[in-house]
mmCIF file of C-alpha atoms in Angstrom:
data_model
loop_
_atom_site.group_PDB
_atom_site.id
_atom_site.type_symbol
_atom_site.label_atom_id
_atom_site.label_comp_id
_atom_site.label_asym_id
_atom_site.label_seq_id
_atom_site.Cartn_x
_atom_site.Cartn_y
_atom_site.Cartn_z
ATOM 1 C CA MET A 1 -130.379 -75.430 -45.141
ATOM 2 C CA SER A 2 -131.354 -77.649 -42.193
ATOM 3 C CA SER A 3 -135.018 -78.513 -41.729
ATOM 4 C CA LEU A 4 -134.590 -78.557 -37.944
ATOM 5 C CA PRO A 5 -136.161 -75.680 -35.967
ATOM 6 C CA LEU A 6 -133.551 -73.016 -35.220
ATOM 7 C CA HIS A 7 -133.522 -73.763 -31.477
ATOM 8 C CA GLU A 8 -132.549 -77.392 -32.199
ATOM 9 C CA ARG A 9 -129.550 -76.519 -34.375
ATOM 10 C CA THR A 10 -125.943 -75.975 -33.335
ATOM 11 C CA LEU A 11 -123.745 -73.115 -34.614
ATOM 12 C CA SER A 12 -126.100 -72.429 -37.512
ATOM 13 C CA LEU A 13 -125.386 -69.608 -39.956
ATOM 14 C CA ASP A 14 -129.091 -69.210 -40.761
ATOM 15 C CA HIS A 15 -129.203 -65.498 -39.993
ATOM 16 C CA GLU A 16 -132.363 -65.072 -42.065
ATOM 17 C CA GLY A 17 -134.066 -67.527 -39.747
ATOM 18 C CA LEU A 18 -132.980 -65.488 -36.742
ATOM 19 C CA ILE A 19 -134.199 -62.263 -38.397
ATOM 20 C CA ASN A 20 -137.569 -63.933 -38.959
ATOM 21 C CA VAL A 21 -137.890 -64.780 -35.251
ATOM 22 C CA LEU A 22 -136.782 -61.328 -34.079
ATOM 23 C CA ALA A 23 -139.048 -59.523 -36.555
ATOM 24 C CA ASN A 24 -142.222 -61.555 -36.160
ATOM 25 C CA GLU A 25 -142.410 -63.172 -32.694
ATOM 26 C CA PRO A 26 -144.941 -61.069 -30.706
ATOM 27 C CA ASN A 27 -143.995 -62.497 -27.288
ATOM 28 C CA LEU A 28 -140.241 -61.936 -27.622
ATOM 29 C CA LEU A 29 -137.591 -61.159 -24.994
ATOM 30 C CA ILE A 30 -134.024 -60.396 -26.138
ATOM 31 C CA ILE A 31 -131.393 -60.515 -23.364
ATOM 32 C CA GLN A 32 -128.041 -59.359 -24.710
ATOM 33 C CA ASP A 33 -124.493 -58.867 -23.491
ATOM 34 C CA LEU A 34 -122.591 -55.755 -24.678
ATOM 35 C CA ASP A 35 -118.776 -55.871 -25.013
ATOM 36 C CA GLY A 36 -117.834 -57.919 -28.067
ATOM 37 C CA VAL A 37 -121.495 -58.335 -29.011
ATOM 38 C CA CYS A 38 -122.680 -54.913 -30.212
ATOM 39 C CA MET A 39 -119.317 -53.115 -30.118
ATOM 40 C CA GLY A 40 -115.677 -54.061 -30.472
ATOM 41 C CA LEU A 41 -113.810 -55.844 -27.690
ATOM 42 C CA VAL A 42 -110.986 -53.456 -26.748
ATOM 43 C CA LYS A 43 -108.177 -53.345 -24.193
ATOM 44 C CA ASP A 44 -109.134 -49.920 -22.863
ATOM 45 C CA PRO A 45 -112.888 -49.510 -22.182
ATOM 46 C CA LEU A 46 -112.512 -45.731 -22.616
ATOM 47 C CA THR A 47 -111.975 -46.260 -26.363
ATOM 48 C CA ARG A 48 -115.217 -48.167 -27.002
ATOM 49 C CA VAL A 49 -117.503 -46.956 -29.796
ATOM 50 C CA MET A 50 -121.118 -47.876 -30.564
ATOM 51 C CA ASP A 51 -122.952 -47.474 -33.882
ATOM 52 C CA THR A 52 -125.892 -45.044 -33.648
ATOM 53 C CA ASN A 53 -127.843 -47.095 -36.215
ATOM 54 C CA TYR A 54 -127.693 -50.045 -33.835
ATOM 55 C CA ILE A 55 -128.674 -47.883 -30.838
ATOM 56 C CA GLU A 56 -131.741 -46.593 -32.677
ATOM 57 C CA ALA A 57 -132.632 -50.095 -33.878
ATOM 58 C CA THR A 58 -132.988 -51.245 -30.259
ATOM 59 C CA ARG A 59 -135.978 -48.902 -29.903
ATOM 60 C CA SER A 60 -137.912 -50.982 -32.435
ATOM 61 C CA PHE A 61 -137.826 -53.709 -29.768
ATOM 62 C CA ASN A 62 -139.033 -51.402 -26.986
ATOM 63 C CA GLY A 63 -140.219 -53.592 -24.112
ATOM 64 C CA HIS A 64 -138.687 -56.671 -25.760
ATOM 65 C CA PHE A 65 -134.953 -55.840 -25.544
ATOM 66 C CA TYR A 66 -132.763 -55.661 -22.419
ATOM 67 C CA VAL A 67 -129.040 -55.763 -21.820
ATOM 68 C CA LEU A 68 -127.363 -57.915 -19.182
ATOM 69 C CA THR A 69 -123.731 -57.026 -18.512
ATOM 70 C CA ASN A 70 -121.042 -57.308 -15.862
ATOM 71 C CA GLY A 71 -120.002 -53.797 -16.846
ATOM 72 C CA GLU A 72 -122.006 -50.743 -15.837
ATOM 73 C CA HIS A 73 -124.377 -48.182 -17.280
ATOM 74 C CA ILE A 74 -122.903 -45.226 -15.397
ATOM 75 C CA GLY A 75 -119.474 -43.740 -14.655
ATOM 76 C CA LYS A 76 -116.636 -42.710 -16.943
ATOM 77 C CA ARG A 77 -116.240 -46.283 -18.207
ATOM 78 C CA GLY A 78 -119.969 -46.961 -18.376
ATOM 79 C CA VAL A 79 -121.963 -47.664 -21.533
ATOM 80 C CA ASN A 80 -124.075 -44.507 -21.148
ATOM 81 C CA LEU A 81 -121.046 -42.318 -21.801
ATOM 82 C CA ILE A 82 -120.308 -44.236 -25.033
ATOM 83 C CA ILE A 83 -123.842 -43.500 -26.234
ATOM 84 C CA GLU A 84 -123.613 -39.842 -25.191
ATOM 85 C CA ARG A 85 -120.329 -39.483 -27.097
ATOM 86 C CA ALA A 86 -121.912 -41.073 -30.173
ATOM 87 C CA TYR A 87 -124.554 -38.327 -30.261
ATOM 88 C CA GLY A 88 -122.584 -35.508 -28.628
ATOM 89 C CA ASP A 89 -125.634 -34.462 -26.597
ATOM 90 C CA PRO A 90 -126.622 -36.202 -23.311
ATOM 91 C CA ASN A 91 -129.912 -34.288 -23.209
ATOM 92 C CA LEU A 92 -130.890 -35.631 -26.626
ATOM 93 C CA VAL A 93 -130.029 -39.189 -25.550
ATOM 94 C CA LYS A 94 -132.198 -38.879 -22.438
ATOM 95 C CA GLU A 95 -135.089 -37.203 -24.242
ATOM 96 C CA LYS A 96 -135.159 -39.684 -27.144
ATOM 97 C CA GLY A 97 -134.634 -42.706 -24.884
ATOM 98 C CA PHE A 98 -131.410 -43.891 -26.544
ATOM 99 C CA TYR A 99 -129.931 -45.432 -23.379
ATOM 100 C CA LEU A 100 -129.926 -49.235 -23.336
ATOM 101 C CA PRO A 101 -132.401 -50.627 -20.791
ATOM 102 C CA GLY A 102 -131.559 -53.555 -18.558
ATOM 103 C CA LEU A 103 -129.264 -54.817 -15.847
ATOM 104 C CA ALA A 104 -125.581 -54.004 -15.301
ATOM 105 C CA GLY A 105 -123.114 -55.007 -12.598
ATOM 106 C CA GLY A 106 -124.221 -58.592 -13.252
ATOM 107 C CA GLY A 107 -127.761 -57.733 -12.132
ATOM 108 C CA VAL A 108 -127.596 -55.093 -9.366
ATOM 109 C CA GLN A 109 -127.851 -51.906 -11.467
ATOM 110 C CA TRP A 110 -131.139 -51.327 -13.280
ATOM 111 C CA GLN A 111 -131.692 -48.685 -15.945
ATOM 112 C CA ASP A 112 -134.609 -47.669 -18.170
ATOM 113 C CA ARG A 113 -134.362 -46.175 -21.675
ATOM 114 C CA HIS A 114 -134.137 -42.638 -20.336
ATOM 115 C CA GLY A 115 -131.136 -43.300 -18.094
ATOM 116 C CA ASN A 116 -132.931 -43.555 -14.753
ATOM 117 C CA VAL A 117 -130.709 -45.829 -12.623
ATOM 118 C CA CYS A 118 -131.283 -47.648 -9.318
ATOM 119 C CA HIS A 119 -129.489 -50.366 -7.328
ATOM 120 C CA PRO A 120 -132.130 -52.784 -5.981
ATOM 121 C CA GLY A 121 -131.125 -54.537 -2.769
ATOM 122 C CA VAL A 122 -127.766 -52.720 -2.316
ATOM 123 C CA SER A 123 -126.936 -51.013 1.008
ATOM 124 C CA ASP A 124 -125.086 -47.712 1.554
ATOM 125 C CA LYS A 125 -122.445 -49.586 3.578
ATOM 126 C CA GLU A 126 -121.757 -51.868 0.608
ATOM 127 C CA LEU A 127 -121.547 -48.921 -1.794
ATOM 128 C CA ASP A 128 -119.103 -47.198 0.568
ATOM 129 C CA PHE A 129 -116.783 -50.226 0.593
ATOM 130 C CA LEU A 130 -116.968 -50.546 -3.196
ATOM 131 C CA ALA A 131 -116.010 -46.880 -3.562
ATOM 132 C CA ARG A 132 -112.719 -47.602 -1.770
ATOM 133 C CA VAL A 133 -111.747 -50.628 -3.876
ATOM 134 C CA PRO A 134 -110.167 -48.706 -6.819
ATOM 135 C CA GLU A 135 -107.640 -47.099 -4.437
ATOM 136 C CA TYR A 136 -106.748 -50.514 -3.015
ATOM 137 C CA ILE A 137 -106.191 -51.801 -6.570
ATOM 138 C CA LYS A 138 -104.018 -48.794 -7.392
ATOM 139 C CA GLY A 139 -101.919 -49.303 -4.265
ATOM 140 C CA SER A 140 -101.496 -52.994 -5.035
ATOM 141 C CA PHE A 141 -100.272 -52.301 -8.578
ATOM 142 C CA LYS A 142 -97.778 -49.753 -7.225
ATOM 143 C CA ASP A 143 -96.487 -52.224 -4.640
ATOM 144 C CA PHE A 144 -95.977 -54.897 -7.274
ATOM 145 C CA PHE A 145 -93.944 -52.692 -9.608
ATOM 146 C CA ALA A 146 -91.966 -51.175 -6.731
ATOM 147 C CA ASN A 147 -90.872 -54.659 -5.661
ATOM 148 C CA ASN A 148 -90.349 -56.248 -9.103
ATOM 149 C CA ASP A 149 -87.948 -55.002 -11.785
ATOM 150 C CA HIS A 150 -89.830 -54.067 -14.952
ATOM 151 C CA ASN A 151 -87.568 -51.968 -17.268
ATOM 152 C CA LEU A 152 -90.280 -49.326 -17.734
ATOM 153 C CA ASP A 153 -90.152 -45.676 -16.737
ATOM 154 C CA ASP A 154 -92.365 -44.432 -13.918
ATOM 155 C CA ASN A 155 -94.610 -42.352 -16.199
ATOM 156 C CA ALA A 156 -95.392 -45.358 -18.405
ATOM 157 C CA ILE A 157 -96.189 -47.517 -15.376
ATOM 158 C CA ALA A 158 -98.481 -44.786 -13.995
ATOM 159 C CA ASP A 159 -100.341 -44.597 -17.337
ATOM 160 C CA TYR A 160 -100.726 -48.381 -17.539
ATOM 161 C CA ILE A 161 -102.012 -48.550 -13.978
ATOM 162 C CA GLN A 162 -104.523 -45.800 -14.700
ATOM 163 C CA ALA A 163 -105.799 -47.677 -17.756
ATOM 164 C CA SER A 164 -106.064 -50.920 -15.769
ATOM 165 C CA ILE A 165 -108.298 -49.654 -12.952
ATOM 166 C CA LEU A 166 -111.996 -49.591 -13.784
ATOM 167 C CA ASP A 167 -113.547 -47.484 -11.029
ATOM 168 C CA ASN A 168 -117.097 -48.733 -11.604
ATOM 169 C CA LYS A 169 -119.664 -47.941 -8.916
ATOM 170 C CA VAL A 170 -120.811 -51.516 -8.207
ATOM 171 C CA SER A 171 -118.122 -53.588 -9.940
ATOM 172 C CA PRO A 172 -114.664 -52.013 -9.501
ATOM 173 C CA THR A 173 -112.235 -53.987 -11.646
ATOM 174 C CA ALA A 174 -108.544 -54.647 -12.231
ATOM 175 C CA ASN A 175 -108.111 -55.233 -15.973
ATOM 176 C CA LEU A 176 -104.775 -56.747 -17.050
ATOM 177 C CA ASN A 177 -105.204 -56.512 -20.833
ATOM 178 C CA VAL A 178 -102.773 -53.598 -21.178
ATOM 179 C CA PHE A 179 -100.148 -55.319 -19.036
ATOM 180 C CA HIS A 180 -100.474 -58.565 -20.959
ATOM 181 C CA GLU A 181 -99.602 -56.701 -24.149
ATOM 182 C CA VAL A 182 -96.668 -54.896 -22.458
ATOM 183 C CA PHE A 183 -95.232 -58.115 -21.013
ATOM 184 C CA ILE A 184 -96.205 -60.445 -23.874
ATOM 185 C CA LYS A 185 -92.601 -61.733 -24.088
ATOM 186 C CA GLU A 186 -92.138 -61.900 -20.316
ATOM 187 C CA GLU A 187 -94.620 -64.643 -19.541
ATOM 188 C CA ASP A 188 -93.366 -65.364 -16.016
ATOM 189 C CA TYR A 189 -93.546 -61.684 -15.088
ATOM 190 C CA TYR A 190 -97.145 -61.376 -16.287
ATOM 191 C CA PHE A 191 -98.035 -64.600 -14.465
ATOM 192 C CA GLN A 192 -96.670 -63.135 -11.218
ATOM 193 C CA LEU A 193 -98.730 -59.983 -11.736
ATOM 194 C CA GLN A 194 -101.861 -62.062 -12.307
ATOM 195 C CA GLN A 195 -101.225 -64.011 -9.076
ATOM 196 C CA HIS A 196 -100.572 -60.741 -7.216
ATOM 197 C CA ILE A 197 -103.962 -59.305 -8.254
ATOM 198 C CA LYS A 198 -105.720 -62.544 -7.340
ATOM 199 C CA GLN A 199 -104.207 -62.292 -3.854
ATOM 200 C CA LEU A 200 -105.378 -58.684 -3.597
ATOM 201 C CA MET A 201 -108.947 -59.760 -4.367
ATOM 202 C CA ASP A 202 -108.783 -62.469 -1.686
ATOM 203 C CA ASP A 203 -107.441 -59.881 0.769
ATOM 204 C CA LEU A 204 -110.284 -57.480 -0.077
ATOM 205 C CA LEU A 205 -112.883 -60.177 0.609
ATOM 206 C CA ALA A 206 -111.250 -60.747 4.008
ATOM 207 C CA LYS A 207 -111.201 -57.006 4.690
ATOM 208 C CA ALA A 208 -114.892 -56.736 3.845
ATOM 209 C CA ALA A 209 -115.646 -59.622 6.224
ATOM 210 C CA ASN A 210 -113.789 -57.800 9.009
ATOM 211 C CA GLU A 211 -116.071 -54.823 8.415
ATOM 212 C CA GLY A 212 -119.221 -56.936 8.777
ATOM 213 C CA LEU A 213 -119.717 -57.488 5.039
ATOM 214 C CA GLU A 214 -118.747 -61.172 4.896
ATOM 215 C CA ASP A 215 -121.766 -62.087 2.726
ATOM 216 C CA SER A 216 -121.710 -59.045 0.458
ATOM 217 C CA PHE A 217 -119.141 -59.665 -2.269
ATOM 218 C CA PHE A 218 -117.532 -62.182 -4.612
ATOM 219 C CA ILE A 219 -114.842 -62.105 -7.303
ATOM 220 C CA HIS A 220 -115.834 -62.509 -10.944
ATOM 221 C CA TYR A 221 -112.954 -63.724 -13.109
ATOM 222 C CA ALA A 222 -113.163 -63.167 -16.876
ATOM 223 C CA PRO A 223 -112.521 -65.468 -18.563
ATOM 224 C CA ASN A 224 -112.816 -68.245 -15.994
ATOM 225 C CA LEU A 225 -112.960 -72.038 -15.720
ATOM 226 C CA GLY A 226 -116.427 -72.268 -14.232
ATOM 227 C CA ARG A 227 -117.069 -72.716 -10.506
ATOM 228 C CA ASP A 228 -115.643 -74.968 -7.838
ATOM 229 C CA GLU A 229 -117.641 -77.152 -5.434
ATOM 230 C CA GLU A 230 -118.272 -74.157 -3.170
ATOM 231 C CA GLY A 231 -119.668 -72.106 -6.033
ATOM 232 C CA GLN A 232 -116.626 -69.825 -6.309
ATOM 233 C CA GLU A 233 -115.394 -68.935 -9.785
ATOM 234 C CA ILE A 234 -112.097 -70.533 -10.836
ATOM 235 C CA MET A 235 -109.412 -68.213 -12.175
ATOM 236 C CA GLN A 236 -107.817 -69.241 -15.473
ATOM 237 C CA GLU A 237 -104.074 -69.022 -14.939
ATOM 238 C CA ALA A 238 -101.916 -67.420 -17.618
ATOM 239 C CA LYS A 239 -100.022 -69.993 -19.630
ATOM 240 C CA GLY A 240 -97.523 -69.109 -22.343
ATOM 241 C CA LYS A 241 -99.041 -66.504 -24.645
ATOM 242 C CA ASP A 242 -102.533 -67.224 -23.254
ATOM 243 C CA SER A 243 -103.398 -64.350 -20.906
ATOM 244 C CA GLY A 244 -105.903 -66.424 -18.925
ATOM 245 C CA THR A 245 -108.070 -64.335 -16.608
ATOM 246 C CA THR A 246 -107.581 -60.639 -17.369
ATOM 247 C CA ASP A 247 -110.563 -59.065 -15.563
ATOM 248 C CA PHE A 248 -110.811 -59.264 -11.767
ATOM 249 C CA GLN A 249 -114.189 -57.796 -10.862
ATOM 250 C CA PHE A 250 -115.065 -57.120 -7.229
ATOM 251 C CA MET A 251 -118.810 -57.625 -7.329
ATOM 252 C CA LEU A 252 -121.866 -57.764 -5.118
ATOM 253 C CA LYS A 253 -123.123 -61.247 -4.297
ATOM 254 C CA GLY A 254 -126.196 -61.986 -6.344
ATOM 255 C CA GLY A 255 -124.742 -59.948 -9.190
ATOM 256 C CA ILE A 256 -124.412 -62.914 -11.529
ATOM 257 C CA LYS A 257 -125.965 -62.875 -14.945
ATOM 258 C CA GLU A 258 -128.117 -65.978 -14.648
ATOM 259 C CA VAL A 259 -129.955 -64.457 -11.683
ATOM 260 C CA GLY A 260 -130.222 -61.243 -13.714
ATOM 261 C CA VAL A 261 -132.330 -63.206 -16.212
ATOM 262 C CA LEU A 262 -134.967 -63.594 -13.461
ATOM 263 C CA GLY A 263 -134.858 -59.867 -12.727
ATOM 264 C CA ILE A 264 -135.514 -59.021 -16.372
ATOM 265 C CA LEU A 265 -138.176 -61.730 -16.755
ATOM 266 C CA ASN A 266 -139.951 -60.437 -13.631
ATOM 267 C CA ARG A 267 -140.196 -56.941 -15.148
ATOM 268 C CA TYR A 268 -141.156 -58.286 -18.571
ATOM 269 C CA TYR A 269 -144.149 -60.132 -17.076
ATOM 270 C CA TYR A 270 -145.216 -56.943 -15.307
ATOM 271 C CA GLN A 271 -145.300 -55.115 -18.671
ATOM 272 C CA ARG A 272 -147.564 -57.802 -20.133
ATOM 273 C CA THR A 273 -149.767 -58.719 -17.173
ATOM 274 C CA GLY A 274 -149.591 -55.879 -14.641
ATOM 275 C CA ASN A 275 -148.195 -58.277 -12.032
ATOM 276 C CA TYR A 276 -144.652 -59.051 -10.866
ATOM 277 C CA PRO A 277 -144.444 -62.882 -10.483
ATOM 278 C CA LEU A 278 -141.595 -62.492 -7.942
ATOM 279 C CA GLY A 279 -142.915 -59.286 -6.372
ATOM 280 C CA GLU A 280 -142.187 -55.639 -7.172
ATOM 281 C CA ASP A 281 -139.264 -55.557 -4.729
ATOM 282 C CA PHE A 282 -137.528 -58.646 -6.113
ATOM 283 C CA SER A 283 -133.756 -58.297 -6.077
ATOM 284 C CA VAL A 284 -131.182 -60.630 -7.567
ATOM 285 C CA ARG A 285 -129.443 -60.446 -4.211
ATOM 286 C CA ASN A 286 -132.008 -62.650 -2.468
ATOM 287 C CA ALA A 287 -132.430 -65.217 -5.243
ATOM 288 C CA PRO A 288 -130.891 -68.703 -5.313
ATOM 289 C CA ARG A 289 -127.683 -69.244 -7.300
ATOM 290 C CA ASN A 290 -128.223 -72.863 -8.342
ATOM 291 C CA HIS A 291 -129.633 -73.383 -11.856
ATOM 292 C CA HIS A 292 -132.069 -76.090 -10.744
ATOM 293 C CA GLN A 293 -133.382 -73.819 -7.998
ATOM 294 C CA LEU A 294 -133.707 -70.910 -10.416
ATOM 295 C CA VAL A 295 -135.693 -73.000 -12.898
ATOM 296 C CA ALA A 296 -137.866 -74.312 -10.035
ATOM 297 C CA LEU A 297 -138.528 -70.719 -8.891
ATOM 298 C CA ILE A 298 -139.624 -69.792 -12.417
ATOM 299 C CA LYS A 299 -141.897 -72.855 -12.693
ATOM 300 C CA GLU A 300 -143.528 -72.004 -9.368
ATOM 301 C CA ASN A 301 -144.216 -68.349 -10.131
ATOM 302 C CA PHE A 302 -144.435 -67.611 -13.869
ATOM 303 C CA GLU A 303 -147.557 -68.394 -15.909
ATOM 304 C CA PRO A 304 -146.516 -70.777 -18.730
ATOM 305 C CA GLU A 305 -148.898 -69.229 -21.268
ATOM 306 C CA GLN A 306 -147.181 -65.830 -20.825
ATOM 307 C CA MET A 307 -143.633 -67.158 -21.100
ATOM 308 C CA PRO A 308 -141.852 -65.419 -24.004
ATOM 309 C CA THR A 309 -139.470 -66.822 -26.562
ATOM 310 C CA ILE A 310 -136.155 -65.651 -25.083
ATOM 311 C CA VAL A 311 -133.166 -64.913 -27.309
ATOM 312 C CA GLY A 312 -129.888 -64.816 -25.363
ATOM 313 C CA VAL A 313 -126.912 -63.169 -27.063
ATOM 314 C CA GLY A 314 -123.308 -63.401 -25.812
ATOM 315 C CA ASP A 315 -119.672 -63.822 -26.832
ATOM 316 C CA THR A 316 -117.808 -65.255 -23.818
ATOM 317 C CA VAL A 317 -118.100 -69.039 -23.509
ATOM 318 C CA THR A 318 -115.149 -71.299 -22.735
ATOM 319 C CA SER A 319 -114.349 -74.959 -22.244
ATOM 320 C CA LYS A 320 -110.802 -75.910 -21.241
ATOM 321 C CA ALA A 321 -109.485 -79.461 -20.987
ATOM 322 C CA VAL A 322 -107.901 -80.408 -17.651
ATOM 323 C CA GLU A 323 -105.893 -83.649 -17.488
ATOM 324 C CA ASN A 324 -105.416 -85.325 -14.121
ATOM 325 C CA ASN A 325 -103.761 -88.769 -13.858
ATOM 326 C CA GLY A 326 -104.793 -89.579 -17.396
ATOM 327 C CA ASN A 327 -108.411 -88.543 -16.822
ATOM 328 C CA LEU A 328 -109.753 -85.713 -18.953
ATOM 329 C CA SER A 329 -112.248 -83.238 -17.513
ATOM 330 C CA PHE A 330 -113.369 -79.825 -18.701
ATOM 331 C CA GLY A 331 -113.503 -76.461 -17.004
ATOM 332 C CA ARG A 332 -116.583 -74.845 -18.517
ATOM 333 C CA GLY A 333 -116.761 -71.117 -17.979
ATOM 334 C CA GLY A 334 -117.044 -67.727 -19.625
ATOM 335 C CA SER A 335 -118.994 -64.782 -18.254
ATOM 336 C CA ASP A 336 -121.937 -65.399 -20.622
ATOM 337 C CA ARG A 337 -122.217 -69.158 -20.157
ATOM 338 C CA GLY A 338 -124.406 -69.054 -17.045
ATOM 339 C CA PHE A 339 -127.125 -66.773 -18.357
ATOM 340 C CA LEU A 340 -127.183 -68.388 -21.811
ATOM 341 C CA GLN A 341 -127.478 -71.859 -20.311
ATOM 342 C CA LEU A 342 -130.315 -70.767 -18.018
ATOM 343 C CA ILE A 343 -132.188 -69.270 -20.998
ATOM 344 C CA GLN A 344 -131.727 -72.575 -22.825
ATOM 345 C CA GLU A 345 -133.055 -74.516 -19.815
ATOM 346 C CA ILE A 346 -136.100 -72.221 -19.511
ATOM 347 C CA GLY A 347 -136.862 -72.844 -23.195
ATOM 348 C CA GLN A 348 -136.667 -76.591 -22.694
ATOM 349 C CA GLU A 349 -138.862 -76.454 -19.581
ATOM 350 C CA PHE A 350 -141.575 -74.240 -21.115
ATOM 351 C CA ASN A 351 -141.202 -75.413 -24.745
ATOM 352 C CA THR A 352 -140.802 -71.835 -25.998
ATOM 353 C CA GLY A 353 -138.051 -72.367 -28.580
ATOM 354 C CA ASN A 354 -135.516 -70.132 -26.833
ATOM 355 C CA LEU A 355 -132.472 -69.293 -28.937
ATOM 356 C CA ILE A 356 -128.810 -68.964 -27.960
ATOM 357 C CA VAL A 357 -126.846 -66.637 -30.230
ATOM 358 C CA TYR A 358 -123.034 -66.629 -30.165
ATOM 359 C CA ILE A 359 -120.901 -63.746 -31.437
ATOM 360 C CA ASP A 360 -117.267 -64.527 -32.338
ATOM 361 C CA SER A 361 -115.323 -61.649 -30.720
ATOM 362 C CA SER A 362 -111.877 -63.163 -31.365
ATOM 363 C CA ALA A 363 -111.018 -60.452 -33.932
ATOM 364 C CA GLY A 364 -111.093 -57.745 -31.247
ATOM 365 C CA GLU A 365 -108.096 -56.268 -29.439
ATOM 366 C CA VAL A 366 -108.350 -58.795 -26.602
ATOM 367 C CA LYS A 367 -106.646 -61.927 -27.918
ATOM 368 C CA ASN A 368 -107.904 -64.542 -25.469
ATOM 369 C CA ARG A 369 -110.857 -65.705 -27.587
ATOM 370 C CA LYS A 370 -110.909 -68.823 -29.724
ATOM 371 C CA PRO A 371 -112.191 -68.112 -33.263
ATOM 372 C CA LEU A 372 -114.900 -70.194 -34.850
ATOM 373 C CA LYS A 373 -113.558 -72.671 -37.411
ATOM 374 C CA LEU A 374 -115.353 -72.580 -40.771
ATOM 375 C CA GLU A 375 -115.433 -74.988 -43.699
ATOM 376 C CA GLU A 376 -117.063 -74.933 -47.126
ATOM 377 C CA ASN A 377 -118.970 -77.866 -48.581
ATOM 378 C CA ASN A 378 -120.940 -77.823 -51.843
ATOM 379 C CA GLY A 379 -120.810 -74.037 -51.937
ATOM 380 C CA GLN A 380 -122.156 -73.744 -48.369
ATOM 381 C CA THR A 381 -120.178 -72.424 -45.403
ATOM 382 C CA TYR A 382 -120.479 -74.229 -42.081
ATOM 383 C CA VAL A 383 -119.129 -73.754 -38.574
ATOM 384 C CA VAL A 384 -117.278 -76.956 -37.730
ATOM 385 C CA GLU A 385 -115.736 -75.914 -34.421
ATOM 386 C CA GLY A 386 -117.076 -73.619 -31.733
ATOM 387 C CA PRO A 387 -115.459 -71.678 -28.886
ATOM 388 C CA GLY A 388 -115.121 -74.669 -26.572
ATOM 389 C CA ASP A 389 -112.864 -77.722 -26.680
ATOM 390 C CA PRO A 390 -113.988 -80.053 -29.525
ATOM 391 C CA ARG A 391 -113.384 -83.046 -27.214
ATOM 392 C CA ASP A 392 -116.008 -81.737 -24.773
ATOM 393 C CA LYS A 393 -118.923 -83.720 -26.205
ATOM 394 C CA ASP A 394 -121.042 -83.406 -23.049
ATOM 395 C CA ASP A 395 -121.102 -79.608 -22.834
ATOM 396 C CA PRO A 396 -124.715 -78.883 -21.826
ATOM 397 C CA LEU A 397 -124.785 -75.503 -23.618
ATOM 398 C CA SER A 398 -125.837 -75.515 -27.288
ATOM 399 C CA LEU A 399 -125.051 -72.388 -29.302
ATOM 400 C CA ASN A 400 -127.862 -72.303 -31.865
ATOM 401 C CA VAL A 401 -126.840 -69.409 -34.125
ATOM 402 C CA ALA A 402 -123.277 -68.190 -34.761
ATOM 403 C CA PHE A 403 -121.863 -64.932 -36.100
ATOM 404 C CA PRO A 404 -118.295 -65.605 -37.313
ATOM 405 C CA GLY A 405 -118.130 -62.018 -38.604
ATOM 406 C CA GLY A 406 -118.278 -60.647 -35.088
ATOM 407 C CA TYR A 407 -120.313 -57.761 -33.735
ATOM 408 C CA GLN A 408 -120.447 -55.967 -37.109
ATOM 409 C CA GLN A 409 -122.230 -58.920 -38.696
ATOM 410 C CA TYR A 410 -124.584 -59.256 -35.729
ATOM 411 C CA ILE A 411 -125.665 -55.600 -35.564
ATOM 412 C CA GLN A 412 -126.397 -55.624 -39.311
ATOM 413 C CA CYS A 413 -128.690 -58.615 -38.757
ATOM 414 C CA PHE A 414 -130.240 -56.919 -35.712
ATOM 415 C CA GLN A 415 -130.902 -53.716 -37.669
ATOM 416 C CA GLU A 416 -132.589 -55.650 -40.500
ATOM 417 C CA ALA A 417 -134.836 -57.406 -37.949
ATOM 418 C CA ALA A 418 -135.675 -54.024 -36.362
ATOM 419 C CA LYS A 419 -136.643 -52.596 -39.765
ATOM 420 C CA GLN A 420 -138.940 -55.553 -40.449
ATOM 421 C CA ARG A 421 -140.441 -55.469 -36.944
ATOM 422 C CA GLN A 422 -141.475 -51.831 -37.405
#
């Protein structure tokens, strides 16, 4: 076993070391993604299932555990409904505080343990526009299939469309996972559908601008190739059997996970000190987007001696090689990259030993994840290749602890840490 501190290692399998930190660090803040991390990654969000032992284990970290997701707490595809189904009694879930606290919609939907939800910094006009987006997505799907031969009957198409529209309150989404499976052998057809939905999202941004909401929304692509020079996310085009971007999320500006870290940290400090470093009314919507500016804002406002050891947990990190005139560059993306990298930078700035935990979700139903590559040496198993491109030696994000066994392996570790923390 390496003698290096856990936060200085890369893709370590020292799960006992992680359990020790989670169980014994008094000033601890866990910020965790959901899909693929604590439950299986599935094509249809309505089929998601969560282990009640894991749900109850989160309560052992009360005040030290928060979720940060681009999905939502509420609605028929929200995480709350998964938890309610697991127990079969919404009243029990509310009374016992089994809901998962934290930020959804990338940072614009806050919830406490008892399911009390609010949307800091979001206007009624913005919510009204978002409520109309699912119908626009539905109409766009119908137009595409009406104008392109598909060899499927109308009832099947209607069912697939229904499964592909996520009518979330603050992040309505077109999800192409089902269609990628249907058209797995018709790569050009799927590619055209992907381009069609991208155009729809561009059209919706223009429509919002015409209604006076030009600074309200952005498109989150999952997975993506990072951001361009203007800060816009870059869609990953489908190529061969690689589905590329499958989730097109119409989201509120400011609703990006790295800014959500500040929202959670602001509330965490209030619990410990009675003061909000960024003010009680802080909203991710009026925070900077640039990492350097975010770190500077934290340095200016947060007392160093109160800064916790932050453990960031995610499963979506990518690095794709792009060759241009013989020059190799890398598109670094993934919906968890931004918030994990910010947590890493905070740890370096405040010397708090922050940890980045990576869950391999490649065994789920969504086959656009690169599995970790393992090797054995002298009876020991090691991770020799991570989720990114092995040629990308300058990737600034270091994944300290890895879970090749996916979410099942992680939640077992989490539950053991919860038992010890009690």
